[in-house]
CSV table of C-alpha atoms in Angstrom, one decimal:
chain,number,residue,atom,x,y,z
A,1,MET,CA,54.0,-26.0,-0.6
A,2,ALA,CA,50.4,-27.2,-0.3
A,3,ALA,CA,49.3,-28.1,2.7
A,4,PRO,CA,47.5,-31.9,2.0
A,5,ALA,CA,43.7,-29.7,1.8
A,6,ALA,CA,44.7,-28.1,-1.2
A,7,ARG,CA,46.6,-31.4,-2.0
A,8,GLY,CA,42.8,-33.1,-2.2
A,9,ARG,CA,41.3,-30.2,-3.7
A,10,ARG,CA,43.4,-30.2,-6.6
A,11,ALA,CA,42.7,-33.4,-7.5
A,12,LEU,CA,39.2,-32.7,-7.5
A,13,LEU,CA,39.5,-30.2,-9.9
A,14,LEU,CA,42.0,-32.1,-11.8
A,15,HIS,CA,39.9,-35.0,-11.9
A,16,PRO,CA,38.2,-35.9,-15.3
A,17,ALA,CA,34.7,-35.6,-14.5
A,18,ALA,CA,35.2,-32.1,-13.2
A,19,LYS,CA,34.7,-30.3,-16.3
A,20,PRO,CA,31.1,-32.2,-17.5
A,21,VAL,CA,30.2,-32.1,-14.6
A,22,LEU,CA,30.4,-27.9,-14.4
A,23,PHE,CA,29.0,-28.2,-18.2
A,24,ILE,CA,26.3,-29.9,-16.8
A,25,ALA,CA,25.9,-27.6,-14.1
A,26,ALA,CA,26.1,-24.9,-15.9
A,27,LEU,CA,23.0,-25.6,-17.8
A,28,LEU,CA,20.6,-26.3,-15.4
A,29,PRO,CA,19.6,-22.6,-15.2
A,30,PHE,CA,18.6,-23.2,-18.7
A,31,ALA,CA,17.0,-26.6,-18.7
A,32,TRP,CA,15.2,-25.7,-15.6
A,33,LEU,CA,13.7,-22.1,-18.1
A,34,PHE,CA,12.9,-23.9,-20.7
A,35,TYR,CA,11.0,-26.9,-18.9
A,36,ALA,CA,9.6,-23.7,-16.8
A,37,ALA,CA,8.0,-22.2,-19.9
A,38,LEU,CA,6.5,-25.6,-21.5
A,39,THR,CA,5.0,-25.9,-18.1
A,40,ASP,CA,3.5,-22.5,-17.7
A,41,GLN,CA,5.5,-21.9,-14.1
A,42,LEU,CA,7.3,-18.2,-14.8
A,43,GLY,CA,3.8,-16.7,-13.4
A,44,ALA,CA,1.8,-14.7,-14.9
A,45,ASN,CA,4.2,-12.8,-17.6
A,46,PRO,CA,6.5,-15.2,-18.5
A,47,GLN,CA,8.4,-13.3,-21.7
A,48,GLU,CA,9.3,-10.9,-18.2
A,49,TYR,CA,10.6,-13.9,-16.1
A,50,LEU,CA,12.7,-15.4,-18.7
A,51,ILE,CA,14.4,-11.5,-20.1
A,52,ARG,CA,15.3,-11.3,-17.2
A,53,SER,CA,16.7,-14.9,-15.3
A,54,LEU,CA,18.5,-14.5,-18.7
A,55,GLY,CA,19.7,-11.6,-17.9
A,56,ASP,CA,20.7,-12.6,-14.5
A,57,TRP,CA,22.3,-16.0,-15.2
A,58,THR,CA,24.9,-14.0,-17.7
A,59,LEU,CA,25.8,-11.1,-15.6
A,60,ARG,CA,26.3,-14.7,-12.5
A,61,PHE,CA,28.4,-16.3,-15.2
A,62,LEU,CA,30.5,-13.2,-16.0
A,63,CYS,CA,31.4,-12.6,-12.1
A,64,LEU,CA,32.2,-16.6,-12.4
A,65,THR,CA,34.5,-16.3,-15.1
A,66,LEU,CA,36.1,-13.2,-13.8
A,67,ALA,CA,37.0,-14.9,-10.1
A,68,VAL,CA,38.7,-17.5,-11.3
A,69,THR,CA,41.8,-15.1,-11.4
A,70,PRO,CA,41.8,-14.2,-8.3
A,71,LEU,CA,41.0,-17.8,-6.4
A,72,ARG,CA,43.3,-20.0,-8.3
A,73,THR,CA,46.1,-17.4,-7.4
A,74,ILE,CA,44.8,-16.8,-3.6
A,75,ALA,CA,43.7,-20.4,-2.8
A,76,ASN,CA,47.3,-21.8,-4.9
A,77,GLN,CA,44.3,-23.7,-7.4
A,78,PRO,CA,46.2,-23.4,-10.6
A,79,ALA,CA,44.1,-25.6,-11.7
A,80,LEU,CA,41.1,-23.9,-11.7
A,81,LEU,CA,41.9,-22.1,-15.3
A,82,ARG,CA,41.2,-25.1,-16.4
A,83,PHE,CA,37.3,-23.9,-16.0
A,84,ARG,CA,37.3,-20.5,-17.7
A,85,ARG,CA,37.7,-21.0,-21.0
A,86,MET,CA,34.5,-22.8,-20.1
A,87,LEU,CA,32.6,-20.6,-17.6
A,88,GLY,CA,33.1,-17.7,-20.3
A,89,LEU,CA,31.8,-18.9,-22.9
A,90,PHE,CA,28.3,-19.7,-21.5
A,91,THR,CA,28.6,-16.6,-20.3
A,92,TYR,CA,28.0,-15.7,-23.6
A,93,PHE,CA,25.5,-18.7,-23.7
A,94,TYR,CA,23.0,-17.3,-21.7
A,95,ALA,CA,24.3,-13.6,-23.1
A,96,CYS,CA,22.8,-15.0,-26.2
A,97,LEU,CA,19.8,-16.2,-25.2
A,98,HIS,CA,19.2,-13.1,-23.3
A,99,LEU,CA,19.1,-10.7,-26.5
A,100,LEU,CA,17.1,-13.6,-28.1
A,101,GLY,CA,15.1,-13.5,-25.8
A,102,TYR,CA,14.4,-9.5,-26.3
A,103,ALA,CA,14.3,-9.7,-29.9
A,104,TRP,CA,11.9,-12.1,-30.1
A,105,PHE,CA,9.6,-11.7,-26.7
A,106,ASP,CA,9.8,-7.9,-27.1
A,107,MET,CA,10.5,-7.4,-29.7
A,108,GLY,CA,8.9,-9.7,-32.4
A,109,LEU,CA,12.2,-10.1,-34.3
A,110,GLU,CA,11.4,-7.8,-36.4
A,111,PHE,CA,14.6,-6.0,-36.9
A,112,ASP,CA,14.6,-2.6,-38.4
A,113,GLU,CA,12.6,-2.6,-34.5
A,114,ILE,CA,15.0,-3.9,-33.3
A,115,ALA,CA,17.4,-1.4,-34.6
A,116,ARG,CA,16.2,1.6,-34.0
A,117,ASP,CA,15.7,0.5,-30.6
A,118,ILE,CA,19.0,0.2,-29.9
A,119,ALA,CA,20.1,3.6,-31.6
A,120,LYS,CA,17.2,4.8,-29.2
A,121,ARG,CA,17.9,4.1,-25.8
A,122,PRO,CA,21.0,3.7,-24.0
A,123,PHE,CA,19.9,1.7,-21.7
A,124,ILE,CA,19.8,-0.8,-24.7
A,125,LEU,CA,22.8,0.4,-26.6
A,126,VAL,CA,24.8,-0.8,-23.9
A,127,GLY,CA,23.9,-3.9,-22.6
A,128,PHE,CA,24.0,-4.2,-26.8
A,129,ALA,CA,27.0,-2.9,-27.1
A,130,GLY,CA,28.7,-6.1,-24.1
A,131,TRP,CA,26.9,-8.5,-25.6
A,132,LEU,CA,29.0,-7.1,-29.0
A,133,LEU,CA,32.7,-7.5,-26.9
A,134,LEU,CA,32.1,-10.4,-25.8
A,135,THR,CA,31.6,-12.3,-29.8
A,136,PRO,CA,35.1,-11.8,-30.5
A,137,LEU,CA,35.8,-13.4,-27.4
A,138,ALA,CA,33.7,-16.2,-27.1
A,139,ALA,CA,35.1,-17.1,-31.2
A,140,THR,CA,38.6,-16.8,-30.1
A,141,SER,CA,38.1,-18.8,-27.0
A,142,PHE,CA,40.1,-22.5,-28.8
A,143,ASN,CA,43.6,-23.0,-28.8
A,144,ARG,CA,44.2,-22.5,-32.9
A,145,ALA,CA,42.7,-19.0,-32.5
A,146,ILE,CA,45.2,-18.2,-29.4
A,147,ARG,CA,48.4,-19.2,-32.0
A,148,ALA,CA,47.5,-18.1,-34.4
A,149,LEU,CA,47.3,-14.1,-32.4
A,150,GLY,CA,50.2,-15.4,-29.5
A,151,ALA,CA,49.1,-15.2,-26.4
A,152,ALA,CA,50.0,-11.3,-25.6
A,153,ARG,CA,47.6,-9.8,-29.0
A,154,TRP,CA,45.1,-12.7,-27.4
A,155,GLN,CA,45.2,-11.4,-23.8
A,156,LEU,CA,45.4,-8.2,-24.7
A,157,LEU,CA,41.8,-8.8,-26.5
A,158,HIS,CA,40.9,-10.3,-23.4
A,159,ARG,CA,41.2,-7.7,-21.3
A,160,LEU,CA,38.1,-6.7,-22.8
A,161,VAL,CA,36.2,-8.6,-20.4
A,162,TYR,CA,36.8,-5.7,-18.6
A,163,ALA,CA,35.2,-3.8,-20.2
A,164,ILE,CA,31.9,-5.8,-20.4
A,165,ALA,CA,31.9,-6.2,-17.2
A,166,GLY,CA,31.2,-2.3,-16.6
A,167,LEU,CA,28.6,-2.4,-19.9
A,168,ALA,CA,27.3,-5.6,-18.0
A,169,ILE,CA,26.7,-3.1,-14.8
A,170,LEU,CA,25.9,-0.1,-16.2
A,171,HIS,CA,23.0,-2.1,-18.5
A,172,PHE,CA,21.6,-3.3,-15.5
A,173,PHE,CA,22.0,-0.3,-13.7
A,174,TRP,CA,19.8,1.8,-15.9
A,175,MET,CA,17.4,-1.3,-16.1
A,176,ARG,CA,16.5,-0.3,-13.0
A,177,ALA,CA,17.2,3.2,-12.0
A,178,GLY,CA,13.6,4.0,-13.2
A,179,LYS,CA,12.2,2.1,-10.6
A,180,ASN,CA,14.5,3.4,-8.1
A,181,ASN,CA,15.4,-0.9,-7.1
A,182,PHE,CA,19.0,-0.5,-7.0
A,183,THR,CA,19.6,-3.3,-4.1
A,184,GLU,CA,20.9,-6.4,-6.6
A,185,VAL,CA,22.7,-4.0,-8.7
A,186,ALA,CA,24.7,-2.6,-5.6
A,187,VAL,CA,25.2,-6.5,-4.9
A,188,TYR,CA,26.6,-7.0,-8.4
A,189,ALA,CA,27.8,-4.1,-8.5
A,190,ALA,CA,30.5,-4.7,-5.3
A,191,ILE,CA,31.0,-8.1,-6.3
A,192,LEU,CA,32.8,-7.3,-9.8
A,193,GLY,CA,34.4,-4.1,-8.0
A,194,VAL,CA,36.0,-7.1,-5.5
A,195,LEU,CA,37.1,-8.8,-8.8
A,196,LEU,CA,38.3,-6.2,-10.7
A,197,GLY,CA,39.9,-4.5,-7.9
A,198,TRP,CA,41.9,-6.7,-6.6
A,199,ARG,CA,43.4,-7.0,-10.6
A,200,ALA,CA,44.0,-4.0,-10.2
A,201,TRP,CA,45.7,-4.0,-6.8
A,202,ARG,CA,47.9,-6.6,-7.9
A,203,ARG,CA,48.9,-4.2,-10.9
A,204,LEU,CA,49.9,-1.9,-9.1
A,205,ARG,CA,51.2,-2.8,-6.1
A,206,PRO,CA,55.1,-3.2,-5.7
A,207,ALA,CA,56.0,-6.6,-6.3
A,208,PRO,CA,59.0,-7.0,-8.8
A,209,ARG,CA,59.3,-10.8,-7.9
A,210,ALA,CA,56.2,-11.9,-8.9
A,211,ALA,CA,56.5,-10.0,-12.4
A,212,ALA,CA,59.5,-12.1,-13.5
A,213,VAL,CA,57.8,-14.9,-13.1
A,214,ARG,CA,54.9,-14.7,-13.6
A,215,PRO,CA,53.7,-16.3,-16.5
A,216,ALA,CA,52.3,-14.0,-19.9
A,217,ALA,CA,49.3,-15.7,-20.0
A,218,GLY,CA,46.8,-16.1,-18.1
A,219,ARG,CA,45.8,-12.8,-16.1
B,1,LEU,CA,-19.0,-7.5,-2.6
B,2,ALA,CA,-21.5,-6.9,-5.5
B,3,GLY,CA,-22.0,-4.3,-8.0
B,4,GLN,CA,-24.2,-4.3,-10.2
B,5,LYS,CA,-23.6,-3.7,-14.2
B,6,SER,CA,-22.9,-0.1,-14.2
B,7,SER,CA,-24.2,2.7,-17.0
B,8,VAL,CA,-21.2,5.3,-17.6
B,9,ALA,CA,-20.5,5.6,-20.9
B,10,GLY,CA,-17.0,2.6,-21.7
B,11,ALA,CA,-17.2,1.4,-18.7
B,12,VAL,CA,-17.4,-2.2,-19.1
B,13,THR,CA,-15.2,-3.3,-22.3
B,14,MET,CA,-16.3,-6.8,-23.7
B,15,GLU,CA,-13.4,-8.4,-23.9
B,16,LYS,CA,-11.6,-11.3,-21.3
B,17,VAL,CA,-11.4,-10.7,-18.6
B,18,THR,CA,-8.1,-11.6,-16.4
B,19,GLU,CA,-8.3,-14.7,-15.1
B,20,TYR,CA,-7.4,-13.6,-10.8
B,21,LYS,CA,-4.8,-15.7,-10.4
B,22,ASP,CA,-2.5,-13.4,-12.4
B,23,ALA,CA,-4.3,-10.3,-11.1
B,24,SER,CA,-4.5,-10.9,-7.5
B,25,SER,CA,-0.5,-12.1,-8.2
B,26,TYR,CA,0.9,-9.8,-10.4
B,27,ASN,CA,1.0,-7.4,-8.5
B,28,ASN,CA,3.3,-3.3,-8.1
B,29,TYR,CA,3.0,-2.1,-4.6
B,30,TYR,CA,6.0,-1.5,-3.2
B,31,GLU,CA,5.3,-0.4,0.2
B,32,PHE,CA,5.7,-4.3,-0.1
B,33,GLY,CA,8.1,-5.3,-1.5
B,34,THR,CA,9.3,-4.9,-5.6
B,35,ASP,CA,8.8,-8.0,-7.0
B,36,LYS,CA,6.3,-8.4,-8.8
B,37,GLY,CA,5.6,-11.2,-6.7
B,38,ASP,CA,6.0,-9.8,-2.9
B,39,PRO,CA,2.8,-8.5,-2.2
B,40,ALA,CA,1.2,-11.3,-2.7
B,41,HIS,CA,3.5,-12.9,-0.3
B,42,ASN,CA,3.9,-9.6,2.7
B,43,ALA,CA,0.1,-8.0,2.4
B,44,HIS,CA,-1.2,-10.5,4.9
B,45,THR,CA,-0.3,-7.9,7.3
B,46,LEU,CA,-1.8,-4.8,6.0
B,47,LYS,CA,-5.0,-4.3,8.6
B,48,THR,CA,-7.6,-2.5,6.3
B,49,THR,CA,-10.3,-2.9,9.6
B,50,PRO,CA,-10.9,-0.3,11.2
B,51,TRP,CA,-9.7,1.7,8.4
B,52,THR,CA,-10.9,5.5,8.1
B,53,VAL,CA,-10.3,8.4,5.5
B,54,GLU,CA,-9.5,11.7,6.0
B,55,VAL,CA,-10.8,14.7,3.5
B,56,ASP,CA,-8.8,17.6,3.9
B,57,GLY,CA,-7.0,20.7,2.5
B,58,LEU,CA,-9.7,22.8,0.4
B,59,VAL,CA,-13.5,21.4,1.2
B,60,LYS,CA,-16.2,22.5,2.7
B,61,LYS,CA,-16.3,19.1,4.6
B,62,PRO,CA,-13.4,18.0,5.8
B,63,GLY,CA,-13.1,15.1,8.3
B,64,LYS,CA,-12.5,11.9,8.8
B,65,TYR,CA,-14.7,8.9,6.6
B,66,ALA,CA,-15.4,5.5,8.2
B,67,LEU,CA,-14.9,2.5,4.9
B,68,ASP,CA,-18.0,1.8,6.5
B,69,ASP,CA,-19.5,5.0,5.0
B,70,LEU,CA,-17.6,5.4,1.9
B,71,LEU,CA,-19.3,2.1,1.8
B,72,LYS,CA,-22.7,3.3,1.3
B,73,LEU,CA,-21.8,6.6,0.0
B,74,GLY,CA,-22.8,5.0,-3.7
B,75,ALA,CA,-24.4,2.5,-5.6
B,76,GLN,CA,-22.1,-0.4,-6.2
B,77,GLU,CA,-20.8,-0.8,-9.4
B,78,GLU,CA,-18.8,-3.3,-11.2
B,79,ARG,CA,-16.7,-1.9,-13.8
B,80,ILE,CA,-14.8,-3.5,-16.6
B,81,TYR,CA,-11.8,-1.5,-17.2
B,82,ARG,CA,-8.0,-2.5,-19.5
B,83,LEU,CA,-5.7,-1.8,-17.1
B,84,ARG,CA,-2.1,-0.8,-19.0
B,85,CYS,CA,0.9,-0.6,-16.7
B,86,VAL,CA,4.0,2.4,-17.6
B,87,GLU,CA,5.9,-1.1,-17.6
B,88,GLY,CA,4.2,-2.0,-21.7
B,89,TRP,CA,2.1,-5.1,-19.9
B,90,SER,CA,-1.9,-4.9,-19.5
B,91,MET,CA,-4.6,-6.6,-18.1
B,92,VAL,CA,-9.1,-6.0,-18.1
B,93,ILE,CA,-10.0,-6.0,-14.6
B,94,PRO,CA,-13.7,-6.1,-13.2
B,95,TRP,CA,-14.0,-3.4,-10.3
B,96,VAL,CA,-15.9,-2.6,-7.8
B,97,GLY,CA,-17.0,0.6,-6.6
B,98,TYR,CA,-18.1,4.0,-7.1
B,99,SER,CA,-17.4,6.4,-9.4
B,100,LEU,CA,-15.0,9.0,-7.6
B,101,ALA,CA,-17.0,12.4,-8.0
B,102,GLN,CA,-19.8,10.7,-6.1
B,103,LEU,CA,-17.3,11.4,-3.1
B,104,LEU,CA,-16.0,14.6,-4.2
B,105,GLU,CA,-19.8,16.3,-4.5
B,106,LYS,CA,-19.9,14.7,-1.2
B,107,VAL,CA,-17.2,16.9,0.3
B,108,GLU,CA,-17.6,19.6,-1.3
B,109,PRO,CA,-14.9,20.9,-2.4
B,110,GLN,CA,-14.4,24.8,-2.7
B,111,PRO,CA,-13.8,27.0,-5.3
B,112,GLY,CA,-10.4,27.3,-4.8
B,113,ALA,CA,-9.6,23.3,-5.3
B,114,LYS,CA,-7.9,22.2,-8.5
B,115,PHE,CA,-6.2,19.4,-8.3
B,116,VAL,CA,-7.2,16.6,-6.1
B,117,GLU,CA,-4.6,14.2,-4.3
B,118,PHE,CA,-4.4,11.1,-3.0
B,119,HIS,CA,-2.0,9.5,0.1
B,120,THR,CA,-1.7,5.8,-0.2
B,121,LEU,CA,-1.2,4.6,4.3
B,122,ALA,CA,2.6,4.4,5.1
B,123,ASP,CA,3.0,2.1,8.3
B,124,PRO,CA,6.2,0.9,8.6
B,125,LYS,CA,5.1,-1.7,10.8
B,126,THR,CA,3.3,-3.6,8.5
B,127,MET,CA,4.7,-2.4,5.8
B,128,PRO,CA,7.6,-3.8,5.2
B,129,PHE,CA,9.5,-1.5,2.5
B,130,VAL,CA,7.9,1.7,3.6
B,131,GLY,CA,11.3,2.7,4.6
B,132,SER,CA,13.8,1.6,1.7
B,133,ARG,CA,15.4,4.5,0.1
B,134,VAL,CA,12.9,3.7,-3.4
B,135,LEU,CA,10.2,6.0,-3.1
B,136,ASP,CA,9.7,9.1,-1.0
B,137,TRP,CA,7.2,7.7,2.0
B,138,PRO,CA,3.8,7.8,1.4
B,139,TYR,CA,3.3,7.2,-2.2
B,140,VAL,CA,0.5,10.4,-3.1
B,141,GLU,CA,-0.4,10.6,-7.0
B,142,GLY,CA,-2.7,13.0,-8.0
B,143,LEU,CA,-5.1,14.4,-10.7
B,144,ARG,CA,-6.3,17.3,-11.5
B,145,MET,CA,-10.2,18.6,-10.7
B,146,ASP,CA,-12.3,17.7,-14.2
B,147,GLU,CA,-9.8,14.6,-14.4
B,148,ALA,CA,-11.3,13.4,-10.8
B,149,LEU,CA,-14.7,14.3,-11.4
B,150,HIS,CA,-14.4,12.4,-14.9
B,151,PRO,CA,-17.4,9.3,-13.9
B,152,LEU,CA,-15.0,6.3,-15.5
B,153,THR,CA,-12.6,7.8,-12.6
B,154,LEU,CA,-13.4,5.2,-9.5
B,155,LEU,CA,-13.0,4.4,-5.9
B,156,ALA,CA,-12.8,0.6,-5.8
B,157,PHE,CA,-13.5,-1.5,-2.5
B,158,GLY,CA,-14.1,-4.4,-4.7
B,159,MET,CA,-12.7,-6.9,-7.7
B,160,TYR,CA,-13.9,-10.1,-8.9
B,161,GLY,CA,-17.2,-9.7,-7.0
B,162,GLU,CA,-15.1,-9.2,-3.3
B,163,VAL,CA,-13.9,-6.9,-1.3
B,164,LEU,CA,-10.5,-6.2,-2.7
B,165,PRO,CA,-7.2,-8.4,-2.2
B,166,ASN,CA,-4.7,-6.5,0.2
B,167,GLN,CA,-2.1,-6.9,-3.0
B,168,ASN,CA,-4.8,-4.6,-4.8
B,169,GLY,CA,-4.6,-2.0,-2.7
B,170,ALA,CA,-7.4,-2.7,-0.3
B,171,PRO,CA,-9.9,-1.4,1.3
B,172,VAL,CA,-10.5,1.6,-0.7
B,173,ARG,CA,-8.5,2.6,-3.7
B,174,LEU,CA,-9.1,4.4,-6.8
B,175,VAL,CA,-8.7,3.3,-10.7
B,176,VAL,CA,-8.1,5.8,-13.5
B,177,PRO,CA,-8.6,3.5,-16.5
B,178,TRP,CA,-7.0,5.7,-18.9
B,179,LYS,CA,-3.4,6.6,-17.5
B,180,TYR,CA,-1.2,4.3,-16.3
B,181,GLY,CA,-1.8,2.0,-13.3
B,182,PHE,CA,0.7,3.5,-11.3
B,183,LYS,CA,-1.7,6.7,-10.9
B,184,SER,CA,-4.4,4.4,-9.4
B,185,ALA,CA,-3.6,5.0,-5.8
B,186,LYS,CA,-4.0,2.2,-3.5
B,187,SER,CA,-5.1,2.1,-0.3
B,188,LEU,CA,-6.2,5.2,0.5
B,189,VAL,CA,-6.8,7.0,3.8
B,190,ARG,CA,-6.5,10.4,2.3
B,191,VAL,CA,-7.4,12.9,0.3
B,192,ARG,CA,-6.4,16.2,-0.5
B,193,PHE,CA,-8.1,19.5,-1.9
B,194,THR,CA,-5.9,21.6,-3.5
B,195,ASP,CA,-4.9,24.3,-5.4
B,196,LYS,CA,-1.4,23.1,-6.4
B,197,GLU,CA,-0.2,19.7,-9.3
B,198,PRO,CA,0.0,17.8,-6.5
B,199,LYS,CA,3.9,17.1,-5.9
B,200,THR,CA,3.1,12.7,-7.3
B,201,ALA,CA,5.6,9.6,-5.8
B,202,TRP,CA,7.1,8.8,-9.3
B,203,ASN,CA,7.4,12.2,-10.9
B,204,LYS,CA,9.6,12.6,-7.7
B,205,ALA,CA,11.8,10.2,-7.8
B,206,ALA,CA,12.1,10.6,-11.8
B,207,ALA,CA,10.7,13.2,-13.3
B,208,ASN,CA,11.9,13.0,-16.9
B,209,GLU,CA,10.0,9.0,-16.7
B,210,TYR,CA,6.6,9.5,-15.2
B,211,GLY,CA,4.8,12.8,-15.9
B,212,PHE,CA,1.6,14.2,-14.0
B,213,TYR,CA,-0.4,13.5,-16.5
B,214,SER,CA,0.6,10.2,-17.4
B,215,ASN,CA,-2.0,9.5,-19.9
B,216,VAL,CA,-1.5,6.2,-21.3
B,217,ASN,CA,-0.4,7.0,-24.7
B,218,PRO,CA,1.7,5.2,-27.8
B,219,ASN,CA,3.1,8.1,-28.9
B,220,VAL,CA,4.7,9.0,-26.4
B,221,ASP,CA,7.9,6.5,-25.0
B,222,HIS,CA,9.2,6.2,-22.0
B,223,PRO,CA,12.2,6.9,-21.8
B,224,ARG,CA,13.6,3.3,-21.5
B,225,TRP,CA,11.2,1.4,-23.3
B,226,SER,CA,9.0,2.0,-26.1
B,227,GLN,CA,4.6,2.4,-24.8
B,228,ALA,CA,3.5,2.1,-28.9
B,229,THR,CA,3.0,-1.9,-27.4
B,230,GLU,CA,1.6,-4.6,-24.5
B,231,ARG,CA,2.1,-7.0,-23.3
B,232,ARG,CA,-1.7,-8.8,-21.9
B,233,ILE,CA,-1.5,-10.4,-19.3
B,234,GLY,CA,-1.8,-14.2,-19.4
B,235,GLU,CA,-3.8,-14.3,-22.6
B,236,ASP,CA,-1.3,-13.0,-25.5
B,237,GLY,CA,0.5,-16.7,-25.8
B,238,LEU,CA,4.9,-17.0,-25.7
B,239,PHE,CA,6.3,-16.3,-28.7
B,240,ALA,CA,2.2,-14.1,-29.8
B,241,LYS,CA,3.6,-10.5,-30.8
B,242,LYS,CA,2.4,-7.4,-28.4
B,243,ARG,CA,-0.5,-5.9,-29.0
B,244,LYS,CA,-0.9,-2.5,-30.1
B,245,THR,CA,-1.3,0.4,-27.3
B,246,LEU,CA,-4.4,2.7,-27.7
B,247,MET,CA,-4.1,6.8,-26.7
B,248,PHE,CA,-5.8,7.4,-23.2
B,249,ASN,CA,-5.5,3.0,-23.2
B,250,GLY,CA,-8.8,3.1,-25.4
B,251,TYR,CA,-10.8,5.3,-23.6
B,252,GLU,CA,-10.1,9.0,-25.7
B,253,ALA,CA,-14.0,8.9,-26.9
B,254,GLN,CA,-14.7,9.3,-23.3
B,255,VAL,CA,-12.2,11.4,-21.6
B,256,GLY,CA,-10.2,12.8,-24.6
B,257,GLN,CA,-11.5,16.5,-24.6
B,258,LEU,CA,-10.0,16.5,-21.5
B,259,TYR,CA,-7.1,17.4,-23.2
B,260,ALA,CA,-7.7,19.3,-25.7
B,261,GLY,CA,-5.7,22.1,-26.6
B,262,MET,CA,-2.7,20.1,-24.7
B,263,ASP,CA,0.6,18.9,-25.8
B,264,LEU,CA,0.7,15.6,-25.0
B,265,LYS,CA,4.7,15.4,-25.7
B,266,LYS,CA,5.4,17.9,-23.5
B,267,ASN,CA,2.9,17.3,-20.9
B,268,TYR,CA,3.3,13.0,-20.7
């Protein structure tokens, strides 16, 4: 039985305005970067600032997306699931802008150069692979795709997000490795470690009762 | 701090000078933090008076040299140098100082001295990131003797006609314009003459990425990014293409002979 406070939170999560509010909130970093770039507020190296911020926001939205399932279980708030798709799509949105920023600012949109760069540099390759793996997840995020694939196959496909989390952290780690600057990397790795570790722990612990009633989709 | 125009070959580029605001707010000075903006925020704690530079090792006149004596040791010149950071950005900065060679002549290296080592201050009380594990402190850089004696190698006390801001390496620093920026050690407290190649800070941290020479070279990529192009800070518009990086940062005519016959891919 949910406590009154939890019921209140649930009503908030189910409010019709909840999704539009989240949508606008998730666009705020983009809006700020766009405005700051136009008004020259990004410091001495605006290109670098944009690429790095977009990467940071990709990682943040990835963490938020992966936090939905643990949070809804631990806090007993199934309604949180309503927001997971949008958070996942915003992860892809920022990942696309991050890639576009690199391709445009760093590589001048010279596609043969970009292809060479991806092949040559592990840290670029890993980041690009992460984006590439995100693409089918974004492409199969709408209801018809889920029905067409079937819940089991859809879920299997979307487990790719665990690999993507690993690639994202590796990309960030290698980016910082040459400068030995690992504090932020460690913070994100710890967050993702907890989010993925919680899933592993749930899977491995002996809990046959829960397994029997748990719905197949939505993990 | 005023300087007369330098007559050293290649010492005054005609390129557009980077805005002071950018040159003094976008810095790598890890003793004060790893973000580009950190040094400008944190370096006010650096105490630059009194300041002495210790000269030791294989040298005939070792000792502690006070900053005032160093300032008077040579005529202050203005040198407008390109600065190419290993990260792929560049600036054009008007420094004030004199050729390091003038100091070296004064202290007289012994015949056995083959290299010069430069130590940056490492004071955990005034430098919040000394003690972090990013680098092995103090920050040590080094040059081969002939590089150190080259007239373009500058001992700088000022920039833009003023004394150096703390975040740019006050009160005295090295500027080696044909090498990546990190070779130019800041806030010098020690100059040591040695017969062995110095163990330099970034080389110790990641030998495969930062070699001892670290000459600007568009043909030798950093393992994680290309060095063929660079972003000129404050000059190239948001969507402008990066400019091509020049061999030895455009100082090939002046310094190319120092490396004649050397494999620069191996000695990166």
